[in-house]
Coordinates of C-alpha atoms (C1' of nucleotides) in Angstrom, one line a residue:
Chain U
X1 CA 35.8 -48.0 90.7
X2 CA 35.1 -46.1 93.1
X3 CA 31.5 -46.0 94.1
X4 CA 30.0 -44.3 97.0
X5 CA 27.5 -46.0 99.0
X6 CA 24.3 -47.1 97.6
X7 CA 22.9 -47.3 101.0
X8 CA 19.3 -48.7 100.9
X9 CA 19.7 -52.1 101.2
X10 CA 16.2 -53.2 100.3
X11 CA 15.6 -52.5 96.6
X12 CA 12.5 -53.9 96.1
X13 CA 11.6 -51.8 93.1
X14 CA 14.1 -51.3 90.6
X15 CA 17.8 -52.9 91.0
X16 CA 19.5 -52.2 87.9
X17 CA 22.6 -53.8 87.9
X18 CA 25.8 -51.6 87.5
X19 CA 27.1 -53.5 84.7
X20 CA 24.0 -52.8 82.9
X21 CA 23.8 -49.1 83.9
X22 CA 27.3 -48.9 82.4
X23 CA 26.2 -50.3 78.9
X24 CA 23.1 -47.9 78.8
X25 CA 24.8 -44.9 77.4
X26 CA 26.3 -47.3 74.7
X27 CA 22.8 -48.0 73.8
X28 CA 21.6 -44.8 73.9
X29 CA 24.2 -43.9 71.3
X30 CA 23.6 -46.4 68.9
X31 CA 19.7 -45.8 69.1
X32 CA 20.0 -42.2 68.6
X33 CA 22.3 -43.2 65.6
X34 CA 19.5 -45.1 64.2
X35 CA 16.7 -42.3 65.0
X36 CA 18.8 -39.9 63.1
X37 CA 18.3 -42.3 60.1
X38 CA 15.1 -42.9 60.9
X39 CA 15.2 -46.6 61.5
X40 CA 11.4 -47.3 63.0
X41 CA 12.6 -50.5 64.5
X42 CA 15.7 -52.6 65.6
X43 CA 16.1 -56.0 66.9
X44 CA 18.4 -57.2 69.4
X45 CA 20.6 -58.2 67.1
X46 CA 21.3 -55.7 65.1
X47 CA 21.4 -53.1 68.1
X48 CA 23.6 -55.2 70.0
X49 CA 25.9 -55.2 66.9
X50 CA 25.8 -51.6 66.9
X51 CA 26.6 -50.9 70.3
X52 CA 29.6 -53.7 70.3
X53 CA 28.1 -56.3 72.9
X54 CA 26.0 -59.5 72.4
X55 CA 22.6 -59.8 71.9
X56 CA 21.7 -62.0 74.8
X57 CA 23.2 -59.4 77.1
X58 CA 21.2 -56.6 75.3
X59 CA 18.1 -58.2 75.9
X60 CA 18.7 -59.1 79.7
X61 CA 19.9 -55.5 80.0
X62 CA 16.9 -54.2 78.8
X63 CA 14.9 -56.7 80.7
X64 CA 15.9 -55.1 84.1
X65 CA 14.3 -51.8 82.4
X66 CA 11.0 -53.5 81.6
X67 CA 9.3 -54.9 78.5
X68 CA 10.0 -52.3 75.7
X69 CA 10.1 -54.5 72.9
X70 CA 7.9 -57.0 71.0
X71 CA 8.2 -60.5 70.1
X72 CA 8.9 -61.1 66.5
X73 CA 9.4 -57.5 65.7
X74 CA 12.1 -56.1 67.9
X75 CA 12.0 -52.6 69.6
X76 CA 11.1 -49.4 68.6
X77 CA 13.7 -46.9 68.3
X78 CA 12.1 -43.9 69.3
X79 CA 10.5 -45.4 72.6
X80 CA 13.9 -46.9 73.5
X81 CA 15.7 -43.9 73.1
X82 CA 13.3 -42.3 75.5
X83 CA 12.9 -45.3 78.1
X84 CA 16.7 -45.2 78.4
X85 CA 17.1 -41.6 78.4
X86 CA 14.8 -41.3 81.5
X87 CA 16.1 -44.1 83.1
X88 CA 19.6 -42.6 83.2
X89 CA 18.1 -39.2 83.9
X90 CA 19.0 -37.3 80.9
X91 CA 15.6 -36.0 80.4
X92 CA 16.4 -33.2 82.7
X93 CA 19.1 -30.8 82.7
X94 CA 21.9 -31.2 84.7
X95 CA 24.1 -28.3 85.0
X96 CA 28.2 -29.5 85.5
X97 CA 31.3 -27.3 86.5
X98 CA 34.5 -28.3 84.7
X99 CA 37.5 -27.1 87.5
X100 CA 41.2 -26.9 85.9
X101 CA 40.8 -25.3 82.4
X102 CA 44.3 -26.8 81.0
X103 CA 44.6 -28.4 77.6
X104 CA 42.1 -31.1 79.1
X105 CA 39.2 -29.1 80.8
X106 CA 39.7 -27.1 77.5
X107 CA 39.2 -30.4 75.7
X108 CA 36.0 -31.3 77.8
X109 CA 34.4 -27.9 77.8
X110 CA 34.7 -28.5 74.0
X111 CA 33.2 -31.8 73.8
X112 CA 29.8 -31.7 71.7
X113 CA 28.7 -35.4 73.8
X114 CA 27.9 -33.3 76.9
X115 CA 25.5 -30.6 75.5
X116 CA 23.6 -33.0 73.4
X117 CA 22.9 -35.2 76.2
X118 CA 21.3 -33.2 78.8
X119 CA 24.2 -31.9 80.2
X120 CA 25.1 -28.3 80.6
X121 CA 28.5 -26.4 81.3
X122 CA 27.2 -24.1 83.4
X123 CA 30.8 -22.7 84.6
X124 CA 34.4 -23.1 83.7
X125 CA 36.5 -22.8 87.0
X126 CA 40.7 -22.0 87.2
X127 CA 42.8 -21.3 89.8
X128 CA 44.8 -19.0 87.6
X129 CA 44.0 -15.6 87.7
X130 CA 45.3 -15.0 84.2
X131 CA 42.5 -17.2 82.6
X132 CA 39.6 -15.1 84.6
X133 CA 37.3 -13.8 81.9
X134 CA 39.4 -15.9 79.0
X135 CA 36.5 -17.4 76.9
X136 CA 36.7 -21.4 76.3
X137 CA 34.5 -22.9 74.1
X138 CA 32.7 -19.7 74.3
X139 CA 32.3 -19.8 78.1
X140 CA 34.0 -17.4 80.2
X141 CA 36.4 -18.7 82.6
X142 CA 35.7 -17.8 86.3
X143 CA 38.3 -17.7 89.3
X144 CA 38.2 -20.5 91.7
X145 CA 37.3 -18.2 94.1
X146 CA 34.0 -18.1 92.8
X147 CA 33.3 -21.6 93.0
X148 CA 30.9 -22.0 95.8
X149 CA 29.2 -19.3 94.7
X150 CA 28.6 -20.7 91.2
X151 CA 27.6 -24.2 92.7
X152 CA 24.9 -22.7 94.7
X153 CA 23.7 -20.2 92.5
X154 CA 23.4 -22.8 89.1
X155 CA 22.4 -25.6 91.4
X156 CA 25.1 -27.7 90.5
X157 CA 25.4 -31.3 91.7
X158 CA 27.7 -32.8 89.3
X159 CA 31.3 -31.9 89.3
X160 CA 34.3 -32.0 86.7
X161 CA 38.0 -32.1 88.0
X162 CA 40.4 -31.5 85.6
X163 CA 42.9 -30.0 87.4
X164 CA 46.6 -31.2 88.3
X165 CA 47.0 -33.9 90.7
X166 CA 47.6 -32.0 93.6
X167 CA 44.7 -29.6 93.5
X168 CA 42.3 -32.6 93.1
X169 CA 41.2 -33.1 96.4
X170 CA 41.2 -29.2 98.0
X171 CA 39.0 -29.0 95.1
X172 CA 36.9 -31.8 95.5
X173 CA 36.7 -31.0 99.2
X174 CA 35.2 -27.3 98.4
X175 CA 32.7 -28.8 95.6
X176 CA 31.5 -31.4 98.1
X177 CA 30.9 -29.0 100.8
X178 CA 29.3 -26.2 98.4
X179 CA 26.9 -29.1 97.4
X180 CA 28.3 -31.6 94.6
X181 CA 27.4 -35.0 95.0
X182 CA 29.0 -36.6 92.0
X183 CA 32.4 -36.0 91.0
X184 CA 33.9 -37.3 87.6
X185 CA 37.9 -37.2 88.2
X186 CA 40.3 -36.9 85.4
X187 CA 43.3 -36.3 88.0
X188 CA 45.4 -39.0 88.5
X189 CA 44.5 -39.4 92.3
X190 CA 42.1 -41.5 94.4
X191 CA 39.8 -38.8 95.8
X192 CA 38.2 -39.3 99.5
X193 CA 35.0 -38.1 99.7
X194 CA 32.1 -38.8 102.1
X195 CA 29.5 -40.9 102.4
X196 CA 26.9 -40.2 99.9
X197 CA 29.1 -38.9 97.2
X198 CA 29.8 -41.0 94.0
X199 CA 33.0 -40.7 92.3
X200 CA 33.9 -41.8 88.9
X201 CA 37.6 -41.8 87.8
X202 CA 38.8 -41.7 84.3
X203 CA 42.7 -41.9 84.1
X204 CA 44.3 -41.9 80.9
X205 CA 47.3 -43.6 81.6
X206 CA 46.0 -46.7 83.2
X207 CA 44.0 -47.3 79.9
X208 CA 47.3 -47.1 78.1
X209 CA 49.2 -49.2 80.8
X210 CA 46.1 -52.1 80.6
X211 CA 47.0 -52.3 76.7
X212 CA 50.8 -52.5 77.5
X213 CA 49.9 -55.3 79.5
X214 CA 48.2 -57.6 76.7
X215 CA 50.6 -55.9 74.2
X216 CA 53.7 -57.1 75.9
X217 CA 51.8 -60.5 76.1
X218 CA 51.0 -60.7 72.8
X219 CA 54.8 -60.4 72.0
X220 CA 55.5 -63.0 75.0
X221 CA 53.5 -65.4 73.3
X222 CA 55.2 -65.4 70.0
X223 CA 58.3 -65.7 71.7
X224 CA 57.2 -68.4 73.9
X225 CA 56.0 -70.6 70.9
X226 CA 59.8 -70.3 69.8
X227 CA 61.3 -70.8 73.1
X228 CA 60.4 -71.5 76.6
X229 CA 61.4 -67.8 78.1
X230 CA 61.8 -67.9 81.8
X231 CA 61.9 -64.1 83.2
X232 CA 64.0 -63.1 86.0
X233 CA 63.2 -64.9 89.1
X234 CA 65.1 -62.5 91.9
X235 CA 65.2 -63.9 95.5
X236 CA 61.7 -65.6 96.5
X237 CA 61.8 -69.2 96.0
X238 CA 58.9 -71.0 94.9
X239 CA 55.9 -69.8 92.7
X240 CA 56.9 -67.0 90.8
X241 CA 55.9 -65.3 87.5
X242 CA 56.4 -68.9 85.2
X243 CA 54.2 -70.3 82.4
X244 CA 50.8 -71.2 83.6
X245 CA 51.6 -72.6 86.5
X246 CA 49.4 -71.1 89.2
X247 CA 50.3 -70.5 92.6
X248 CA 51.1 -74.1 94.5
X249 CA 49.7 -75.3 97.6
X250 CA 50.7 -79.0 98.6
X251 CA 48.6 -80.4 101.4
Chain B
X1 CA 39.7 -76.8 83.1
X2 CA 40.6 -75.0 80.1
X3 CA 37.7 -75.5 78.7
X4 CA 37.2 -74.8 74.9
X5 CA 35.0 -71.6 75.3
X6 CA 37.1 -69.0 74.4
X7 CA 35.5 -65.9 73.9
X8 CA 38.6 -64.3 73.2
X9 CA 41.2 -67.0 71.8
X10 CA 43.8 -64.3 71.0
X11 CA 43.7 -62.8 74.7
X12 CA 44.6 -65.8 76.8
X13 CA 45.9 -64.6 80.2
X14 CA 48.6 -65.9 81.9
X15 CA 46.1 -66.9 84.6
X16 CA 45.9 -62.9 85.8
X17 CA 42.3 -62.0 85.7
X18 CA 41.4 -58.9 83.8
X19 CA 39.6 -57.5 86.6
X20 CA 43.4 -57.5 88.7
X21 CA 45.1 -56.2 85.5
X22 CA 43.3 -53.1 85.7
X23 CA 44.3 -52.5 89.1
X24 CA 47.6 -53.0 88.9
X25 CA 48.3 -49.5 87.3
X26 CA 46.8 -47.9 90.4
X27 CA 48.7 -50.3 93.0
X28 CA 51.6 -48.9 90.8
X29 CA 50.7 -45.1 91.3
X30 CA 50.3 -45.7 95.1
X31 CA 53.8 -47.3 95.2
X32 CA 55.7 -44.7 93.0
X33 CA 54.3 -42.0 95.4
X34 CA 55.4 -44.2 98.4
X35 CA 58.6 -44.7 96.9
X36 CA 59.4 -41.2 96.4
X37 CA 58.8 -40.6 100.1
X38 CA 61.4 -43.1 100.2
X39 CA 58.9 -45.5 102.2
X40 CA 60.6 -48.7 102.1
X41 CA 57.7 -51.1 103.2
X42 CA 54.0 -51.3 103.3
X43 CA 51.2 -53.4 104.6
X44 CA 48.6 -54.6 102.5
X45 CA 46.0 -52.6 104.5
X46 CA 48.1 -49.3 103.8
X47 CA 48.6 -49.8 99.9
X48 CA 45.2 -51.0 99.8
X49 CA 43.6 -47.2 101.3
X50 CA 46.4 -45.8 99.1
X51 CA 44.9 -47.0 96.2
X52 CA 41.3 -47.1 97.0
X53 CA 40.6 -50.7 97.4
X54 CA 40.0 -53.2 100.1
X55 CA 43.1 -54.9 101.5
X56 CA 41.6 -58.4 100.8
X57 CA 41.3 -57.4 97.1
X58 CA 44.6 -56.1 97.0
X59 CA 46.1 -59.2 98.5
X60 CA 44.3 -61.7 96.1
X61 CA 45.6 -59.6 93.5
X62 CA 49.1 -59.8 94.5
X63 CA 48.9 -63.3 94.9
X64 CA 48.3 -63.8 91.1
X65 CA 51.7 -62.0 90.4
X66 CA 53.5 -64.1 92.6
X67 CA 54.3 -64.1 96.8
X68 CA 56.1 -61.1 97.0
X69 CA 55.2 -60.1 100.5
X70 CA 56.9 -61.0 103.8
X71 CA 54.6 -62.3 106.2
X72 CA 54.5 -60.2 109.5
X73 CA 56.3 -57.5 107.6
X74 CA 54.6 -56.2 104.7
X75 CA 55.8 -55.5 100.8
X76 CA 59.3 -54.0 99.9
X77 CA 58.1 -51.0 97.9
X78 CA 61.2 -50.8 95.5
X79 CA 60.5 -54.9 94.7
X80 CA 56.8 -54.5 94.3
X81 CA 57.1 -51.5 92.0
X82 CA 59.7 -53.5 89.7
X83 CA 57.3 -56.7 89.6
X84 CA 54.1 -54.6 88.7
X85 CA 56.0 -52.6 86.0
X86 CA 57.6 -55.6 84.7
X87 CA 54.3 -57.8 84.8
X88 CA 52.4 -54.3 82.8
X89 CA 55.3 -54.2 80.7
X90 CA 56.3 -51.0 81.8
X91 CA 59.9 -51.7 81.8
X92 CA 59.8 -51.3 78.4
X93 CA 59.6 -48.3 76.2
X94 CA 56.4 -48.4 74.2
X95 CA 56.3 -45.8 71.4
X96 CA 52.7 -44.4 70.9
X97 CA 51.1 -42.2 68.2
X98 CA 48.0 -39.8 68.9
X99 CA 46.1 -39.3 65.7
X100 CA 43.6 -36.2 65.8
X101 CA 45.2 -33.4 67.4
X102 CA 42.6 -31.2 68.7
X103 CA 41.6 -30.3 71.7
X104 CA 41.7 -33.5 73.1
X105 CA 44.4 -34.7 71.2
X106 CA 47.2 -32.0 72.5
X107 CA 46.0 -32.4 76.2
X108 CA 46.7 -36.0 75.9
X109 CA 50.1 -35.1 73.9
X110 CA 50.8 -32.9 77.0
X111 CA 49.8 -35.3 79.5
X112 CA 52.8 -36.2 81.8
X113 CA 51.3 -39.8 83.0
X114 CA 52.5 -41.2 79.7
X115 CA 56.1 -40.3 79.7
X116 CA 56.7 -41.4 83.2
X117 CA 55.5 -44.8 82.8
X118 CA 57.5 -46.1 80.0
X119 CA 55.3 -44.5 77.1
X120 CA 56.9 -42.3 74.3
X121 CA 54.8 -40.3 72.3
X122 CA 56.6 -40.7 69.1
X123 CA 54.5 -38.7 66.8
X124 CA 51.3 -36.6 66.5
X125 CA 49.3 -37.4 63.4
X126 CA 46.5 -34.7 62.1
X127 CA 44.7 -34.9 58.8
X128 CA 44.7 -30.9 58.6
X129 CA 47.7 -29.8 56.5
X130 CA 47.4 -26.1 58.6
X131 CA 48.5 -28.5 61.6
X132 CA 51.5 -29.9 60.2
X133 CA 54.8 -28.8 61.3
X134 CA 53.1 -27.1 64.1
X135 CA 54.6 -27.9 67.5
X136 CA 52.4 -29.7 70.3
X137 CA 53.9 -30.6 73.4
X138 CA 57.3 -30.1 72.0
X139 CA 56.8 -32.4 69.0
X140 CA 55.5 -31.6 65.7
X141 CA 52.5 -32.5 64.0
X142 CA 52.9 -34.4 61.2
X143 CA 50.2 -34.8 58.4
X144 CA 48.3 -38.3 58.2
X145 CA 49.6 -39.1 54.9
X146 CA 52.7 -40.3 56.7
X147 CA 50.5 -42.2 59.3
X148 CA 51.7 -45.8 57.7
X149 CA 55.2 -44.6 57.2
X150 CA 55.4 -43.4 61.1
X151 CA 53.9 -46.7 62.2
X152 CA 56.7 -48.8 60.6
X153 CA 59.9 -46.5 61.2
X154 CA 59.1 -46.5 64.6
X155 CA 58.0 -49.9 65.5
X156 CA 54.1 -48.3 67.0
X157 CA 52.5 -50.9 68.0
X158 CA 50.1 -48.8 70.5
X159 CA 47.6 -45.8 69.0
X160 CA 45.8 -43.5 70.6
X161 CA 42.9 -42.5 68.7
X162 CA 41.4 -38.4 69.7
X163 CA 39.8 -38.0 66.0
X164 CA 35.9 -36.7 65.6
X165 CA 34.0 -39.9 65.7
X166 CA 33.4 -40.1 61.6
X167 CA 37.0 -40.4 61.3
X168 CA 38.1 -43.2 63.8
X169 CA 37.4 -46.2 61.8
X170 CA 39.3 -45.4 58.8
X171 CA 41.9 -44.3 60.9
X172 CA 41.8 -47.4 63.0
X173 CA 41.7 -49.3 59.7
X174 CA 45.0 -47.5 58.6
X175 CA 46.6 -48.1 62.1
X176 CA 45.9 -51.6 62.2
X177 CA 47.2 -52.4 58.4
X178 CA 50.3 -50.5 59.4
X179 CA 50.9 -53.2 62.3
X180 CA 49.3 -51.3 65.1
X181 CA 47.7 -54.3 67.7
X182 CA 46.4 -51.6 70.4
X183 CA 44.1 -49.1 70.1
X184 CA 43.2 -46.5 72.9
X185 CA 39.9 -44.9 71.5
X186 CA 38.4 -41.8 72.6
X187 CA 36.1 -41.3 69.6
X188 CA 32.6 -42.0 70.3
X189 CA 32.1 -45.1 68.1
X190 CA 32.4 -48.6 68.4
X191 CA 35.5 -49.5 66.7
X192 CA 35.6 -52.8 64.2
X193 CA 39.1 -54.5 64.4
X194 CA 40.2 -57.8 63.5
X195 CA 41.1 -60.7 65.7
X196 CA 44.2 -60.1 67.7
X197 CA 43.9 -56.5 68.4
X198 CA 43.0 -55.1 71.4
X199 CA 40.5 -51.9 71.8
X200 CA 40.0 -50.0 74.8
X201 CA 37.5 -46.9 74.7
X202 CA 37.3 -44.1 77.2
X203 CA 34.2 -42.1 76.6
X204 CA 33.5 -38.7 78.3
X205 CA 29.9 -38.2 78.1
X206 CA 29.3 -42.2 79.4
X207 CA 31.1 -41.5 82.4
X208 CA 28.8 -38.2 83.1
X209 CA 25.8 -40.7 82.2
X210 CA 26.3 -43.2 85.0
X211 CA 26.8 -40.6 87.3
X212 CA 23.6 -38.8 86.2
X213 CA 21.6 -42.2 86.7
X214 CA 23.3 -42.3 90.1
X215 CA 22.5 -38.6 90.9
X216 CA 19.1 -39.0 90.1
X217 CA 18.5 -41.8 92.2
X218 CA 19.8 -39.9 95.1
X219 CA 17.1 -37.1 94.4
X220 CA 14.3 -39.7 94.3
X221 CA 15.7 -41.3 97.6
X222 CA 15.7 -38.1 99.0
X223 CA 12.1 -37.2 98.1
X224 CA 11.0 -40.4 99.0
X225 CA 12.3 -39.7 102.4
X226 CA 11.0 -36.6 103.2
X227 CA 7.4 -37.0 101.4
X228 CA 5.6 -40.2 100.5
X229 CA 7.2 -42.1 98.0
X230 CA 6.6 -41.2 94.5
X231 CA 8.6 -42.7 92.0
X232 CA 9.8 -40.2 89.3
X233 CA 8.1 -41.3 86.1
X234 CA 7.1 -38.0 84.4
X235 CA 5.7 -37.6 81.3
X236 CA 7.6 -35.3 78.3
X237 CA 7.1 -32.1 79.7
X238 CA 8.6 -28.6 80.2
X239 CA 11.9 -29.3 81.3
X240 CA 14.0 -26.3 82.6
X241 CA 13.7 -22.8 81.9
X242 CA 16.9 -23.3 79.5
X243 CA 16.6 -26.7 78.7
X244 CA 18.4 -28.1 75.4
X245 CA 16.3 -31.1 75.1
X246 CA 17.2 -34.4 74.0
X247 CA 15.5 -35.4 70.9
X248 CA 13.1 -37.7 72.2
X249 CA 9.6 -38.8 70.3
X250 CA 7.9 -40.8 72.7
X251 CA 5.3 -42.9 71.0
Chain K
dG1 C1' 8.7 -68.5 61.3
dT2 C1' 10.7 -64.7 64.1
dC3 C1' 12.4 -62.3 67.9
dT4 C1' 11.7 -61.2 72.8
dG5 C1' 11.8 -62.1 77.8
dT6 C1' 13.7 -64.7 81.4
dG7 C1' 14.9 -69.2 84.5
dA8 C1' 19.1 -71.7 85.0
dA9 C1' 23.8 -72.8 84.1
dT10 C1' 28.4 -70.7 84.0
dC11 C1' 32.0 -68.2 84.9
dC12 C1' 34.2 -64.5 87.0
dT13 C1' 35.1 -61.3 91.3
dT14 C1' 35.2 -60.2 95.8
dT15 C1' 34.9 -61.0 100.5
dC16 C1' 35.6 -64.0 104.3
dA17 C1' 38.3 -66.4 107.5
dC18 C1' 42.3 -68.3 108.9
dA19 C1' 46.8 -71.6 107.9
dG20 C1' 51.4 -70.4 108.0
dC21 C1' 55.4 -67.9 107.5
dT22 C1' 58.1 -64.3 110.0
Chain E
dA1 C1' 52.3 -60.8 118.3
dG2 C1' 51.8 -59.0 113.0
dC3 C1' 50.8 -60.2 108.4
dT4 C1' 50.5 -62.2 103.6
dG5 C1' 49.0 -65.7 100.7
dT6 C1' 44.7 -68.6 99.6
dG7 C1' 41.2 -72.0 99.9
dA8 C1' 36.1 -71.7 100.2
dA9 C1' 32.2 -69.3 100.2
dA10 C1' 29.4 -65.7 98.5
dG11 C1' 28.0 -62.6 95.0
dG12 C1' 27.4 -60.7 90.2
dA13 C1' 27.6 -60.8 85.7
dT14 C1' 27.2 -63.2 81.3
dT15 C1' 26.0 -66.8 78.3
dC16 C1' 22.7 -70.9 77.3
dA17 C1' 18.8 -72.1 75.8
dC18 C1' 14.0 -72.4 75.0
dA19 C1' 8.7 -70.8 76.2
dG20 C1' 6.0 -68.0 74.4
dA21 C1' 4.4 -63.5 72.3
dC22 C1' 3.8 -62.0 67.7

DNA sequence: GTCTGTGAATCCTTTCACAGCT
DNA sequence: AGCTGTGAAAGGATTCACAGAC
């Protein structure tokens, strides 16, 4: 995953592992659901189940944030919601812009999960002049000529790129030049950014491909159970894709 | 080795680490781009740069697939495209169904990255009778009553869920009952599935939250660099002028 | 007795660095 | 020379298991 440099080697105060950070939103969602049902406290076991992880991991994760639980009782739901929100920076308002209002951009603009978590769609931007002024999710689309102005006037530091692949890097460059320091990229391209800028990538087809890999292996196991299946082994001799045999290396 | 601590018994890999599998689609995309430019061979250094990883990692990843490179030369682009495609299972045709044809479902239906990688949208399914028959991305939407029939007739084993959160689990259950064994879930819910079924989750707001975390930290570092270090631990107070404040009630 | 918080052990991933092939 | 393939080392993440608070 493309992550900018988190320079500052001596993180004496709070070094929350990336893996933990990535799970905090999961916990937060589960906690929010409990909160809406007015559940006062929850055990690590229950919360872990609701978030889809195991309890040891959850407790370890929370231990990086501090000691917010009560032994013999569990965690106070409201208090934890607040602590995690604060840790994630969601107690403040994050204006974001979405660039590229095609199908995906429109879906993102309409996505309720943003507004409910401290994110505010400050502007929708598209390169197509015909889109300008047209409202999407109640927000008028603006032409990309305005990009820099919009970023500066709204103090936007997070940009979402939902353009076609070819437009992504130029858009990215302009966003960064205008002051954006975090980018969520939906375009199927590797973005190049300067140090200090974070990029996260969501690629719809990559996830499907990973599923296909496992799916294929399931089918292969079934077949292999009946006969010894050996796929084609082109030129190269030696290892190749065979059964469980790892790479060989005689001494 | 092969210790008896199989967290996922049904998903025993052929020796290719998950982390590597997750990167194969990246390599494949970079290679496809090279292939289209008729580049015959590529070094690990070049390919790694194009895929956004470092070369040692790439070579290690490829070593799990077999010895497909030539020392002193690099990798044959076409050959590697074929090998990775085969490894990912993309040399076969994967019919998929998309359930929930809202903004996101429509975006997915229109997404070109599927068709070009062995995935074929076999059907679009929505619970709204008003959608039935309406074409999206050239494919007529079918009502969810037809779900089981569609799955079976098309031999679908991969399902994409793009419904609202509340509908996701019931839809998932029906998909699984009908024979689907891999699910890509865009709904913000933790899905419960029987053993042997793979679920991958894509959550748009989670990615943004992770960005917000890092963004917040950057802001804190800047402030700390300019003035004396002041840890950002504010009490619940007035947010922004137009803040839409998440429900937090600190004890 | 219940449940959290956490060192220690285990497992997985990345990086290093160089042997060995072309 | 140039570049891959891979053991070995280093670094993270996960799980274990239990001390200690309630």
